[in-house]
Each structure stands twice: as structure tokens, then as C-alpha cells.
Backbone as a printed PyTorch tensor [residue, N CA C, xyz], in Angstrom:
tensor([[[125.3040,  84.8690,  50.3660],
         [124.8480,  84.1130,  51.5120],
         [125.5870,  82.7920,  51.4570]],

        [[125.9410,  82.6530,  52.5880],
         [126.8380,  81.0800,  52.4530],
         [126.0520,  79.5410,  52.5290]],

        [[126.4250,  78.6340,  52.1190],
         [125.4570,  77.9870,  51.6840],
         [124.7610,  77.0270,  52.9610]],

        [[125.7910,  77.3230,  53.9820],
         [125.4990,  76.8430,  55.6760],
         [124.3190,  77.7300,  55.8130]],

        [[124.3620,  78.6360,  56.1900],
         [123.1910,  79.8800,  55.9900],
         [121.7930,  79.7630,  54.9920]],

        [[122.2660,  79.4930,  53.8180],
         [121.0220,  78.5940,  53.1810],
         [120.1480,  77.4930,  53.9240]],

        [[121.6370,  76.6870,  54.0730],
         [120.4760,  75.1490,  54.3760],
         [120.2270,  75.5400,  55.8140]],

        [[120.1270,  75.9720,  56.8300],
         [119.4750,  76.6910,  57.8860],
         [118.7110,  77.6580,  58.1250]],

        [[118.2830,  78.4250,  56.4670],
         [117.0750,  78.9290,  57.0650],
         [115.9850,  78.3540,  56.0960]],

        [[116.3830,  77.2980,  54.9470],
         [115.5910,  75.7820,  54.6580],
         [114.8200,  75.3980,  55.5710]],

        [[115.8410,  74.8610,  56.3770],
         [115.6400,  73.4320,  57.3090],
         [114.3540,  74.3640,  58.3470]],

        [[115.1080,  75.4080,  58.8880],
         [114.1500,  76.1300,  59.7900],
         [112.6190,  76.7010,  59.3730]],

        [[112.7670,  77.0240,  57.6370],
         [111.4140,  77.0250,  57.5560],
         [111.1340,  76.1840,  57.2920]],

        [[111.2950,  75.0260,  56.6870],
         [110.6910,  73.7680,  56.7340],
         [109.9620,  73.3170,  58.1400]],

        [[110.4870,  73.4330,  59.0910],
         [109.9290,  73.1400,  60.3870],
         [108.8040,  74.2470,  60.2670]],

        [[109.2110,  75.4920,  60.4800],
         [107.9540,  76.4460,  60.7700],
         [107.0060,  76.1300,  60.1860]],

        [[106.8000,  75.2820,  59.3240],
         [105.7530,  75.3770,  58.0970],
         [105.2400,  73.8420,  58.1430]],

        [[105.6170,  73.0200,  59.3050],
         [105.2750,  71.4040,  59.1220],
         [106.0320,  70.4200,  58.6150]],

        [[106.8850,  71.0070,  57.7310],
         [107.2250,  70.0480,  56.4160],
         [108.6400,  69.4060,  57.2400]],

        [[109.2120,  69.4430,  58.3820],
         [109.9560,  68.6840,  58.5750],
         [109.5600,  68.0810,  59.9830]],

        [[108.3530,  67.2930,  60.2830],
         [107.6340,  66.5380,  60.7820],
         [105.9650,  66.1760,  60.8640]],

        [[106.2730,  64.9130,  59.7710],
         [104.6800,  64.8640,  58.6960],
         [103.6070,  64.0630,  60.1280]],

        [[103.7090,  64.4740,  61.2650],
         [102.8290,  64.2720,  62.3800],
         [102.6300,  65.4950,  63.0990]],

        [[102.9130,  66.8350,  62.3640],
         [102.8010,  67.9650,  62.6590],
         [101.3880,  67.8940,  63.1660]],

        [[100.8070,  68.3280,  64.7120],
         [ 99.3250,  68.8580,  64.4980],
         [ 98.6770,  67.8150,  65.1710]],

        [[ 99.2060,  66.4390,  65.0700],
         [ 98.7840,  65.2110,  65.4900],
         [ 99.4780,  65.1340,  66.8520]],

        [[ 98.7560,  64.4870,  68.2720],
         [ 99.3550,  64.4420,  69.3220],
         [100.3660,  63.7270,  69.2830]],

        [[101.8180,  64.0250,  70.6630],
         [102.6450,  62.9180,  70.4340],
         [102.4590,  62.0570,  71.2490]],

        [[103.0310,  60.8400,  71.0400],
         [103.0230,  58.9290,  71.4500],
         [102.6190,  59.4040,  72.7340]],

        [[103.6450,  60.0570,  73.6190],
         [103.3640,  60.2990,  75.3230],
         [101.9430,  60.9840,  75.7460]],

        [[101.9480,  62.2910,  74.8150],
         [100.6620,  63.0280,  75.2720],
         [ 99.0410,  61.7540,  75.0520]],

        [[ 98.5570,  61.5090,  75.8830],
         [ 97.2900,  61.0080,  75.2850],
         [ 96.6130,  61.7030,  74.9140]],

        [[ 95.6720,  60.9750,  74.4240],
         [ 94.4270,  61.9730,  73.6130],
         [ 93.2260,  61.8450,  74.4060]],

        [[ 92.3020,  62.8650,  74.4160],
         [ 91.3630,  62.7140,  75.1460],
         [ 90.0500,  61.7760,  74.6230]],

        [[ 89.3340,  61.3460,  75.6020],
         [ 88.2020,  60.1050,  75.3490],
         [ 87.3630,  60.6890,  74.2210]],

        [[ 86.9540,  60.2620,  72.9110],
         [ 85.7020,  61.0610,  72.7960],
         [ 84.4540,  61.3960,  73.4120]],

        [[ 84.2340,  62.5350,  72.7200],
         [ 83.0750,  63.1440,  73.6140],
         [ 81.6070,  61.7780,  73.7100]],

        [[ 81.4800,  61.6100,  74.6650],
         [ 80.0050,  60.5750,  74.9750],
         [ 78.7990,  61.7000,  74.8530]],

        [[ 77.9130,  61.6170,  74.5250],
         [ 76.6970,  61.5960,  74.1850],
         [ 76.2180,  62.0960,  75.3470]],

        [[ 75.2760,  63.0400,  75.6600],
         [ 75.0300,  63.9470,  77.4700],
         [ 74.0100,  62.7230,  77.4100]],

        [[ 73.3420,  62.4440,  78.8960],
         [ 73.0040,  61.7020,  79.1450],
         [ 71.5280,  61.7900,  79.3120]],

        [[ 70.2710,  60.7980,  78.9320],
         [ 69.1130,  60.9910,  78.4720],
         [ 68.1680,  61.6080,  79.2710]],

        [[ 67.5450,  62.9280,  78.8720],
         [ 67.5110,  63.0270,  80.2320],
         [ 66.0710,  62.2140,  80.3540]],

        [[ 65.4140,  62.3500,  81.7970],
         [ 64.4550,  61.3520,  81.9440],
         [ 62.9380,  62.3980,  81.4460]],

        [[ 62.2820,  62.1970,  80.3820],
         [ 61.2590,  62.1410,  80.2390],
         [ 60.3630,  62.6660,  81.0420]],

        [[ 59.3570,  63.8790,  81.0910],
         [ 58.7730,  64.4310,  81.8160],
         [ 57.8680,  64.0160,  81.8940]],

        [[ 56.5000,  63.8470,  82.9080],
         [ 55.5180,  63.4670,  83.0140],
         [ 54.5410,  64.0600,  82.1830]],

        [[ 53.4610,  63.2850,  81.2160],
         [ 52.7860,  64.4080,  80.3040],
         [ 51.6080,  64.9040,  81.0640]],

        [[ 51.3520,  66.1820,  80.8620],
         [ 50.5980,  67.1450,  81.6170],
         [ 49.0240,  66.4200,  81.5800]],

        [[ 48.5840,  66.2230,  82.2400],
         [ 46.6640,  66.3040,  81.8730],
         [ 45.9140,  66.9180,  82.5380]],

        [[ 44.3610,  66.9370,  82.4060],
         [ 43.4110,  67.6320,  82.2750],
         [ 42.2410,  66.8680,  82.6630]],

        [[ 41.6290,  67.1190,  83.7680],
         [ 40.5220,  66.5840,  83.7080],
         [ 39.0700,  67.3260,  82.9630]],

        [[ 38.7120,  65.9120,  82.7380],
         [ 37.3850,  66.2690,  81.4520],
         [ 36.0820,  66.1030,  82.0590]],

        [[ 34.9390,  66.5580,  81.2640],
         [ 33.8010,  65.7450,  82.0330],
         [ 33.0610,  65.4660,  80.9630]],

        [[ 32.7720,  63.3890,  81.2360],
         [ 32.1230,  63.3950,  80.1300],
         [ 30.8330,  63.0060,  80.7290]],

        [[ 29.8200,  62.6220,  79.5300],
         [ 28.3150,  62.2730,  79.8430],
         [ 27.4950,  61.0860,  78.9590]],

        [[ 27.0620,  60.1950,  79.9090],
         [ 26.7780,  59.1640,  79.5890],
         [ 24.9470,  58.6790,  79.8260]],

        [[ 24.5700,  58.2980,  79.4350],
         [ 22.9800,  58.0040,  79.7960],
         [ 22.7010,  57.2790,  80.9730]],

        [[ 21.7570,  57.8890,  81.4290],
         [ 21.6250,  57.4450,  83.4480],
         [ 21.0310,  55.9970,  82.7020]],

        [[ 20.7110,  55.0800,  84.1340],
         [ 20.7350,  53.9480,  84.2780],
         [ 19.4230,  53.9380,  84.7110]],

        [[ 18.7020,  55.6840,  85.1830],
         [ 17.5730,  55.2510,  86.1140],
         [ 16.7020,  56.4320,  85.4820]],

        [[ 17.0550,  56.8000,  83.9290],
         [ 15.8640,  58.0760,  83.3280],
         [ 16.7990,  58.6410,  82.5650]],

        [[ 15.6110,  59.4930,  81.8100],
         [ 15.9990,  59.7380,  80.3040],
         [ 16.9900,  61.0250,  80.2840]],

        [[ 18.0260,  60.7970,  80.6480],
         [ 18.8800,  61.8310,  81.3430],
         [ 20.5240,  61.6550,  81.0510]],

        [[ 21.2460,  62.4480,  81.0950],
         [ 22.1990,  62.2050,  80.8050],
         [ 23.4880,  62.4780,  82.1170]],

        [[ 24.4210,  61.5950,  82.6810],
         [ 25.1450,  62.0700,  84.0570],
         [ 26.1610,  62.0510,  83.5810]],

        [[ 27.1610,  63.0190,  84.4980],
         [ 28.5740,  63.0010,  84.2390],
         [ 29.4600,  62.4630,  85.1570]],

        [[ 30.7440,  61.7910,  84.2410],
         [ 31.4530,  61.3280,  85.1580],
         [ 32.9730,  62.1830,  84.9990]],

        [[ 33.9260,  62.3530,  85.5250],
         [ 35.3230,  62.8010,  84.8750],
         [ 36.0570,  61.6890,  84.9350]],

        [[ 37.1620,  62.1570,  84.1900],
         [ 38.0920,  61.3400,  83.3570],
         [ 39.5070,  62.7110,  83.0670]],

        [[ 40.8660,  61.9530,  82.9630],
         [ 41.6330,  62.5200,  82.9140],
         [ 42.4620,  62.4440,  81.6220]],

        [[ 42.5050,  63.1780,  80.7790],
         [ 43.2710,  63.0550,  79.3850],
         [ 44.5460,  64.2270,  79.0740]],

        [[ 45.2070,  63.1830,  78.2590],
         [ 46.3630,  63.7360,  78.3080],
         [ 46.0560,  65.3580,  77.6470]],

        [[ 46.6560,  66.8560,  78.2540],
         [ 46.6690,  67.6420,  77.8370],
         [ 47.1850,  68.0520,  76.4230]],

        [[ 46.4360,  68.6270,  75.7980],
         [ 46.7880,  68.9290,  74.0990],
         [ 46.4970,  70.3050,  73.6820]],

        [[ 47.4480,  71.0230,  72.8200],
         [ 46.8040,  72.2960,  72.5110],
         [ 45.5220,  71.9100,  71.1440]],

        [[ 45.2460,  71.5370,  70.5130],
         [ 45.0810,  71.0280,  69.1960],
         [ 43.2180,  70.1030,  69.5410]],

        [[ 42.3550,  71.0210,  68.9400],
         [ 41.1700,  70.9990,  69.4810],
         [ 40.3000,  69.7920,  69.4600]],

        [[ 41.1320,  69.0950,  67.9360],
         [ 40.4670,  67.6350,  67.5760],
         [ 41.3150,  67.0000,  68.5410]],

        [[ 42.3510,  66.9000,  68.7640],
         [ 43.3410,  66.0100,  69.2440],
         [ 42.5230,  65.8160,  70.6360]],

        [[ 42.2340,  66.9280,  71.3710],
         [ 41.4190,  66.8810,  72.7930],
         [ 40.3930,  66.3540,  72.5950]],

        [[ 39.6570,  66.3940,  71.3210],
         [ 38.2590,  65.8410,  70.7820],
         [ 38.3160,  64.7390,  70.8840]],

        [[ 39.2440,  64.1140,  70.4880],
         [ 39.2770,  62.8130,  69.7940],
         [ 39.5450,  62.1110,  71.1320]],

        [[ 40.2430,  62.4860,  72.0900],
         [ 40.5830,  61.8740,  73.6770],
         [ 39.3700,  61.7570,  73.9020]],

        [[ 38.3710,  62.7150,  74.3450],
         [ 37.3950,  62.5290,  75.0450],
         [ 36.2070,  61.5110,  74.1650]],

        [[ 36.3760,  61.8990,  73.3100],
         [ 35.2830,  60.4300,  72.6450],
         [ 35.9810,  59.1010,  72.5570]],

        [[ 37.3420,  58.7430,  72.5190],
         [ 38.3300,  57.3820,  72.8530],
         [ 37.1660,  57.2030,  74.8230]],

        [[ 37.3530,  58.1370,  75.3330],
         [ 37.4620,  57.7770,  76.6380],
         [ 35.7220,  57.1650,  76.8670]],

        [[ 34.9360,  58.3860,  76.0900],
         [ 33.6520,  57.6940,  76.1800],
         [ 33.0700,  56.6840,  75.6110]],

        [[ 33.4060,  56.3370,  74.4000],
         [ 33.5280,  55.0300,  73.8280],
         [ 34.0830,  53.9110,  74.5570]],

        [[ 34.7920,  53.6410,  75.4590],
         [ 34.9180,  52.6850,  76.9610],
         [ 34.2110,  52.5840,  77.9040]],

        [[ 33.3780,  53.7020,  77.6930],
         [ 32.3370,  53.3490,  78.7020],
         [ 31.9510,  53.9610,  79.7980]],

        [[ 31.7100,  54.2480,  80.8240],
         [ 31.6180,  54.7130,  82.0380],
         [ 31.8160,  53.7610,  83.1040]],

        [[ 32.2730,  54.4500,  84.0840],
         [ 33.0910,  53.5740,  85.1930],
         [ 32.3300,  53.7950,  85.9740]],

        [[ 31.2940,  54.3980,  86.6930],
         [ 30.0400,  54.3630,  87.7890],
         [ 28.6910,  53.5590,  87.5980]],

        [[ 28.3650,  53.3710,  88.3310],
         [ 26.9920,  52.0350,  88.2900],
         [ 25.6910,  53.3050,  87.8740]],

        [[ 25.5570,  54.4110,  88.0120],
         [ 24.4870,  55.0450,  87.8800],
         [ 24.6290,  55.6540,  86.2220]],

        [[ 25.6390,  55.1350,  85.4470],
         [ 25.2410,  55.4060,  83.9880],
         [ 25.3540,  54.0160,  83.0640]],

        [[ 25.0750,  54.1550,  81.9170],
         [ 25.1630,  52.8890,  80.8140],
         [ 26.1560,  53.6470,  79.9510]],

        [[ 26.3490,  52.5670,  78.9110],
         [ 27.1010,  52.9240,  77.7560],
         [ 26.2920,  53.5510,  76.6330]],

        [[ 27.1780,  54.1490,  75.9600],
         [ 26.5210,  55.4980,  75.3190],
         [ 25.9890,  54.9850,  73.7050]],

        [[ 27.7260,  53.7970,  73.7360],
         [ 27.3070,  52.9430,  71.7640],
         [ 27.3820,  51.9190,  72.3380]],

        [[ 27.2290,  51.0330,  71.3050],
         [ 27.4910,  49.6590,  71.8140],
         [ 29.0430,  49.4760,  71.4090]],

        [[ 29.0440,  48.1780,  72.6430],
         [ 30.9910,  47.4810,  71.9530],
         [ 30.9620,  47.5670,  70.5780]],

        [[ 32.2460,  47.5490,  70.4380],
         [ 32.9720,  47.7840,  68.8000],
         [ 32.6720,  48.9940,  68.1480]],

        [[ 32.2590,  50.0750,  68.6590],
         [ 31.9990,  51.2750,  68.1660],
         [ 33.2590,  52.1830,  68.3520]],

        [[ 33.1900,  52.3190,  67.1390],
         [ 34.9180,  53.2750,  67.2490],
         [ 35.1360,  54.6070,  66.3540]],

        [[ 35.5820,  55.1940,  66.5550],
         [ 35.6930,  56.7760,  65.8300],
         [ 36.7130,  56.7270,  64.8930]],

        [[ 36.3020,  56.5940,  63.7650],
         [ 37.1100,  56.7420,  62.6960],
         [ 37.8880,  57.9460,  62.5130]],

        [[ 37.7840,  59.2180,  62.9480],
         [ 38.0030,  60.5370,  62.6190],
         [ 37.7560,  61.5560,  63.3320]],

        [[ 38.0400,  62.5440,  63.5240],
         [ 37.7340,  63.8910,  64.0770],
         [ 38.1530,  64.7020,  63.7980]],

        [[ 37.6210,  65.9960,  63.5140],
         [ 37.7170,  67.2400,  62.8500],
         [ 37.1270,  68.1700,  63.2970]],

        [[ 38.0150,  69.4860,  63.6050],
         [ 37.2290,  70.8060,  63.6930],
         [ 37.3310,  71.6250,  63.1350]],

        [[ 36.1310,  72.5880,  62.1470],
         [ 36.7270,  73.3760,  61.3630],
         [ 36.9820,  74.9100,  61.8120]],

        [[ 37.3680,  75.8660,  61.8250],
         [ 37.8830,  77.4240,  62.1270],
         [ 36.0690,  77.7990,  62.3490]],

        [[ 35.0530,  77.3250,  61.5900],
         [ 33.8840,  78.1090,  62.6000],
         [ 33.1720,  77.3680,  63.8010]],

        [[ 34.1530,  76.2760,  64.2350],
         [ 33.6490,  76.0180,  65.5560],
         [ 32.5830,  74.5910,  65.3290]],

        [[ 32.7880,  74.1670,  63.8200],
         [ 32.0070,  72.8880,  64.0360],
         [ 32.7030,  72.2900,  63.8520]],

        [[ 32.5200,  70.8340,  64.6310],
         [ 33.2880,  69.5750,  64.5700],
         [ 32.3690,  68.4370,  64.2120]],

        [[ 33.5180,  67.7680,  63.3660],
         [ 32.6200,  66.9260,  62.8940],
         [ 33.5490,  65.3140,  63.3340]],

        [[ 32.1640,  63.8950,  63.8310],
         [ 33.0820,  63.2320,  64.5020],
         [ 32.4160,  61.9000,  63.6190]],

        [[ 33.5830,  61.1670,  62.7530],
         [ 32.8730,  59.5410,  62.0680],
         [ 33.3910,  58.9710,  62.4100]],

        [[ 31.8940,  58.2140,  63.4640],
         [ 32.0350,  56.9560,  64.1690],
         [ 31.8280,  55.8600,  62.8510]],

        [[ 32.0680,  54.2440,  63.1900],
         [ 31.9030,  53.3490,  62.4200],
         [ 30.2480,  53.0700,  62.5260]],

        [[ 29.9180,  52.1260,  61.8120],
         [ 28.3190,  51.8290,  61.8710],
         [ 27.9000,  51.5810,  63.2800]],

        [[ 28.4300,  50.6770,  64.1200],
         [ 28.0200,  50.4340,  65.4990],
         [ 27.1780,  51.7850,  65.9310]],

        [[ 27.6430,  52.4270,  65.5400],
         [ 27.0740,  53.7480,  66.2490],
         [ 25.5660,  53.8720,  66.5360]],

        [[ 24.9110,  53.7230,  65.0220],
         [ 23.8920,  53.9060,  64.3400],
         [ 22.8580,  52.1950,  65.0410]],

        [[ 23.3910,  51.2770,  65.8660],
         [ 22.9870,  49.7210,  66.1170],
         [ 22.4840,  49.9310,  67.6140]],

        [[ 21.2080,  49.1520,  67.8010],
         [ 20.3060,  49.0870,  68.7880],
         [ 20.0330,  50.1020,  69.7690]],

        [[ 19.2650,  50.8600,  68.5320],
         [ 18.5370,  52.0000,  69.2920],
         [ 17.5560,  51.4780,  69.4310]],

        [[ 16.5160,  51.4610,  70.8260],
         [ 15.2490,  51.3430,  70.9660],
         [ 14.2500,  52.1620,  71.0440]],

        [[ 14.3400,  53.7260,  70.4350],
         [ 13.3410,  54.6650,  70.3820],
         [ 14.1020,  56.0180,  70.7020]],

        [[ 13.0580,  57.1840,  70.5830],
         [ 13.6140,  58.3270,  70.4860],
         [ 14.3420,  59.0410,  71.7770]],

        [[ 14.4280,  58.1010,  73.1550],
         [ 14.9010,  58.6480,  74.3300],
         [ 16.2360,  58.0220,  74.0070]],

        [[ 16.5520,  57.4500,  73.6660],
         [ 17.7530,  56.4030,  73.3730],
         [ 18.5170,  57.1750,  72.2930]],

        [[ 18.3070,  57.6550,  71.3790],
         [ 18.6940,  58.3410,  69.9040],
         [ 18.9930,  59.2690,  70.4290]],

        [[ 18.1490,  60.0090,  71.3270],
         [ 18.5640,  61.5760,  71.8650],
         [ 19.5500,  61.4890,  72.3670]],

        [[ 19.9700,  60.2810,  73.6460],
         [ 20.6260,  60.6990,  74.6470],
         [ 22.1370,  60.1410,  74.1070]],

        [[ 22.5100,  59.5380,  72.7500],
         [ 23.5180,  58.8390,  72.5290],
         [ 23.7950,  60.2190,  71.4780]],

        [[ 23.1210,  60.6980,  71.0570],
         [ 24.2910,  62.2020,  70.2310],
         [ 24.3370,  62.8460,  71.4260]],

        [[ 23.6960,  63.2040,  72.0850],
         [ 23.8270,  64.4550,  73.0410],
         [ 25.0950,  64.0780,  74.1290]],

        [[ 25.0340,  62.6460,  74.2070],
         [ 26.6430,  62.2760,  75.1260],
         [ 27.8470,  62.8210,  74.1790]],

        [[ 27.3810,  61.9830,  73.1480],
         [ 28.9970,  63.1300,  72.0990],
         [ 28.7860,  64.2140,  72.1020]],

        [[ 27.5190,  65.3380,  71.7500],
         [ 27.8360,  66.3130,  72.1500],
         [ 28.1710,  67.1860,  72.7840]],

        [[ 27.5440,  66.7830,  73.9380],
         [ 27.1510,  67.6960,  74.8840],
         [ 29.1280,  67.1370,  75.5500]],

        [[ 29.4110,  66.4580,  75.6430],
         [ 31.1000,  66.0720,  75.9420],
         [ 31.8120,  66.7560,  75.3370]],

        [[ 31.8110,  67.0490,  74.0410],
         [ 32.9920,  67.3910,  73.2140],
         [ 32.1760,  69.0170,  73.7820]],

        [[ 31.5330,  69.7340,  73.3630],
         [ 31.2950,  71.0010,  73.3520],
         [ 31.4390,  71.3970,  74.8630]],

        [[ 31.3770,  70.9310,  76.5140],
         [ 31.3750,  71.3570,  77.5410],
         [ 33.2610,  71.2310,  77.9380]],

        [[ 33.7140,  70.5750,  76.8060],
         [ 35.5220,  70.3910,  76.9620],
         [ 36.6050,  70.9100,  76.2360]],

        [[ 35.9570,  71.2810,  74.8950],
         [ 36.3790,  71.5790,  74.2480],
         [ 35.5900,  73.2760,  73.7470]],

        [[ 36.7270,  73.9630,  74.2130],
         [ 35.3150,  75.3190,  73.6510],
         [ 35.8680,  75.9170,  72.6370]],

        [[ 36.7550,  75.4200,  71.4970],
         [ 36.8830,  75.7990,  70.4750],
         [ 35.5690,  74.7460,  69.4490]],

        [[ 34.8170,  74.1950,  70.2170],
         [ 33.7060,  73.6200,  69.7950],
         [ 32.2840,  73.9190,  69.9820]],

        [[ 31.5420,  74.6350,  69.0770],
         [ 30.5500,  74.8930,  69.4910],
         [ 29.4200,  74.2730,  68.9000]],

        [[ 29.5560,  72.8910,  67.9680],
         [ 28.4350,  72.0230,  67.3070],
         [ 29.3260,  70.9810,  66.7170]],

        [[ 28.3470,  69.8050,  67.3030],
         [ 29.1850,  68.5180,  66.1440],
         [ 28.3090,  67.9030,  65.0560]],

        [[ 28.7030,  67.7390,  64.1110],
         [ 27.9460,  66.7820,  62.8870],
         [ 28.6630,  65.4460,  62.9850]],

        [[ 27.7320,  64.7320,  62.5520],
         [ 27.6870,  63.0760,  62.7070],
         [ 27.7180,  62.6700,  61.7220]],

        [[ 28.7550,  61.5530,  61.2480],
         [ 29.1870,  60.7800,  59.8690],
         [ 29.0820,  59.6040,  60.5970]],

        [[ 28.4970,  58.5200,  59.8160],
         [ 28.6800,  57.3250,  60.3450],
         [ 29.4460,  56.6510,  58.9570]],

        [[ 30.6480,  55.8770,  59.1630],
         [ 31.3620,  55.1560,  57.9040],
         [ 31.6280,  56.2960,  57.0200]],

        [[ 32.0050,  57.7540,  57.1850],
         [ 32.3370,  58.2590,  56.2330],
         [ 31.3410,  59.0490,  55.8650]],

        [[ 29.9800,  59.0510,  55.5000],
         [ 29.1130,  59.3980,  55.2340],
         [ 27.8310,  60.0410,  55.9540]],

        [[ 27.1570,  61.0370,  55.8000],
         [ 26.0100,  61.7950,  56.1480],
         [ 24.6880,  60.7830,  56.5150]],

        [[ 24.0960,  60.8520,  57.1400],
         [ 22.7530,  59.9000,  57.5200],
         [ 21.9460,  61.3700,  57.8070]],

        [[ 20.3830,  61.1250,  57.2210],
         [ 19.2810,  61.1110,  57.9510],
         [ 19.1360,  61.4220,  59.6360]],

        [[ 19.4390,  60.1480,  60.0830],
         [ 18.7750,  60.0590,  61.3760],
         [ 20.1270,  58.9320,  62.0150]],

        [[ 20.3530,  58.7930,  63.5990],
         [ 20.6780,  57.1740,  63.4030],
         [ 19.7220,  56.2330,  63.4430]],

        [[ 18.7190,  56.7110,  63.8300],
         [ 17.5050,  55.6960,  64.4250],
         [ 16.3040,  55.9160,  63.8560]],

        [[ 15.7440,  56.6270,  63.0950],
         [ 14.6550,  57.1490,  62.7120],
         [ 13.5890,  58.1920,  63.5860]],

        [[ 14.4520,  58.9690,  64.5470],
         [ 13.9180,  59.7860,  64.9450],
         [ 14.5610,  61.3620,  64.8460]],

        [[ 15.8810,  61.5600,  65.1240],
         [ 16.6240,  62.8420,  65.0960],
         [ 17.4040,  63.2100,  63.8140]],

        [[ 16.8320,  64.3620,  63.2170],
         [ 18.1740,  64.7530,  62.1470],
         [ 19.1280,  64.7330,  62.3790]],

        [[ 20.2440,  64.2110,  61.8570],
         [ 21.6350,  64.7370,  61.8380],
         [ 22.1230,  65.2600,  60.6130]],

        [[ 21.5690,  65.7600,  59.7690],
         [ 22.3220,  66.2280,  58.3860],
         [ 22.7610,  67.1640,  58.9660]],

        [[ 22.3040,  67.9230,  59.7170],
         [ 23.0600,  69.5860,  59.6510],
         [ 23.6840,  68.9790,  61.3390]],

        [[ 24.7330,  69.8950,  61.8350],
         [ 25.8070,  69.6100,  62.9080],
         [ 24.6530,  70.0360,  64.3580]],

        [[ 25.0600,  69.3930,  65.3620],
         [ 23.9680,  69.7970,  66.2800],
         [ 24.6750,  70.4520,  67.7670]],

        [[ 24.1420,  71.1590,  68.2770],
         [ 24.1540,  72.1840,  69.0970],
         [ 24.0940,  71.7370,  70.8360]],

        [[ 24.6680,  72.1870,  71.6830],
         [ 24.4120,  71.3490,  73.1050],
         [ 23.5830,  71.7940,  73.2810]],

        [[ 22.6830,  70.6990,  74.2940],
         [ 21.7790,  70.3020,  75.3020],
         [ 21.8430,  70.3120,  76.8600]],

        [[ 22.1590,  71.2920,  77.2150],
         [ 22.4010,  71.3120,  78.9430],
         [ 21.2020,  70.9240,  79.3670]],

        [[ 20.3140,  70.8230,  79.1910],
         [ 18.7590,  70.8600,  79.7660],
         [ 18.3380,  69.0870,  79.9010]],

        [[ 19.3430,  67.8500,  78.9340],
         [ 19.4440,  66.5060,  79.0560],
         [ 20.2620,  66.1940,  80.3330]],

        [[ 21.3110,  66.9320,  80.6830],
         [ 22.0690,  66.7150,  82.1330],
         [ 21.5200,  66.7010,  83.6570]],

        [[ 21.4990,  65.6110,  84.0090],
         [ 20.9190,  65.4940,  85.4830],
         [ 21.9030,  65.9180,  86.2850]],

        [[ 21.3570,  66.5440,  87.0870],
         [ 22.1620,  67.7760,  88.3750],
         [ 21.7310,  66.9990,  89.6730]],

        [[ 22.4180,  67.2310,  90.2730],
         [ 22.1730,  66.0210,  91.8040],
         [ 21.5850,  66.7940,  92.4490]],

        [[ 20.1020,  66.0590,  92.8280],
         [ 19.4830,  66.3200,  93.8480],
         [ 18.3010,  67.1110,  92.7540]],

        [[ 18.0070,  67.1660,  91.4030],
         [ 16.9560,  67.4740,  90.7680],
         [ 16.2130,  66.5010,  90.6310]],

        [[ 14.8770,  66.6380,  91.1140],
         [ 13.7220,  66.2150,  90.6260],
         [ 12.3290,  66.3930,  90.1110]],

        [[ 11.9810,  65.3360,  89.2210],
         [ 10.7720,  66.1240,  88.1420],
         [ 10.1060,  65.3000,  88.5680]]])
């Protein structure tokens, strides 16, 4: 092989192979390069789904309990819905024909439901503060209950912790050690009278 013939099929595989231009692969000066890719653009945030609830608060005019609705954000997750609707009743009621259920500063430490359908809800002490007798005691569990269990029907009884802990009574009239059961028969229906 002559040695012209050598250094030409060198040189030529050298090219085929990169090695005789070390910007092989890399664009050239003229070609530009394209922008990097930007980021797709955010999209806008969907509106979160809700649900109207109905909660129940103690009438203003008898030993009774009325409902008002309220709209909370939709949740699959049974405490999570729990825990909305007692945030919402703990504010209070927005119609002149009910009262408040605790007093201000009463707040729910917790909520829990377990797989047989009881939930259990610890409010802070407020809870357990100025009850004036056994129509009053009744109608302030039966608003948490009778709320969480008519909204939630992976709920079928709530037990009451106040600070963490089991009570007696809140007031010295109603058990709460064991979890308690709804009361449809405390709900005033429009246009009933006794």
C-alpha cells in the first residue's frame, strides 16, 4: 500500500470517527441553537369542589335543636369532613333563630374515626364551661352529634374528650364515657308544634 494511500485512509477515518474535528456533535458558529426548553405554563388551579352540609345549633326560642347549611370544602376522608363541619359549627350560626352551641374560644383539638363507625371528637375545656342545666348539656352534644352523624355517614356515634381526656359528664347531667348515638327527635321541623 503506498504511503499516500495510508495517510488517506488515516485522515479519512479519523474524520469518520470525530477525531479530526474536536467540535464534532457540537452545533456550528452559524447554525444556532435552540432556546431552552421553558417550563409549560402553570396551569390555573381548579376550583375546589364543595358540599353542602347541615349543621345544628340550639334554637333561641326552646329546647330544640335547628338547622342551618353551610358549605365545606369536599373531602374523601371521613375525619377530614368531620373536622370541617365542627370548624364550621364552632363559629357559630349565622341565623337569628339559633345560639351558639360552645362558648368563644372553644376549639377542637382532634378528630378521629375509627373502621367501626365511631368518632371520636377533643374539644379544649371551653367545651365543658357555662352550662346552665340539663336542656343546655343535651342540646350542646347532640349539635356535635347529631351534625357529624347526619353528614358524615361513615359515622354512626361520637365520643367526647375534653383536653385529651374522658369525662363523666360535661355538666353533671349526661354520660359521656361511652360514644353517643343521634337524636333526630331534638331537631325542630318547621311548622311542628308541641
Amino acid at each position: 500500500m503506498s504511503r499516500a494511500l495510508a495517510l488517506g485512509l488515516t485522515l479519512l477515518a479519523a474524520v469518520a470517527c470525530g477525531g479530526g474535528n474536536r467540535n464534532a456533535g457540537a452545533p456550528s458558529p452559524e447554525t444556532p441553537s435552540a432556546p431552552p426548553a421553558s417550563p409549560p405554563p402553570a396551569a390555573e388551579a381548579a376550583p375546589l369542589a364543595k358540599s353542602t352540609v347541615t349543621l345544628y345549633f340550639p334554637s333561641a326560642t326552646d329546647d330544640r335543636l335547628v338547622a342551618e347549611s353551610r358549605a365545606i370544602i369536599e373531602t374523601p376522608r371521613p375525619a377530614d369532613r368531620g373536622a370541617q363541619i365542627l370548624a364550621a359549627l364552632l363559629d357559630g350560626p349565622e341565623g337569628e333563630g339559633a345560639l351558639p352551641f360552645a362558648p368563644d374560644g372553644t376549639t377542637l383539638r382532634r378528630l378521629w374515626v375509627r373502621d367501626d363507625g365511631t368518632a371520636y371528637a377533643d374539644f379544649s375545656s371551653g367545651l365543658a364551661d357555662g352550662l346552665a342545666g340539663s336542656s343546655e348539656e343535651i342540646l350542646r352534644l347532640y349539635a356535635i352529634v347529631d351534625s357529624l352523624t347526619t353528614n358524615v355517614p361513615e359515622i354512626k356515634r361520637v365520643g367526647i374528650l375534653i383536653d385529651g381526656r374522658e369525662r363523666e359528664t360535661l355538666g353533671g347531667h349526661v354520660d359521656v364515657r361511652r360514644p353517643i348515638g343521634p337524636d333526630a327527635s331534638l331537631v325542630a321541623t318547621a311548622g311542628k308544634k308541641e
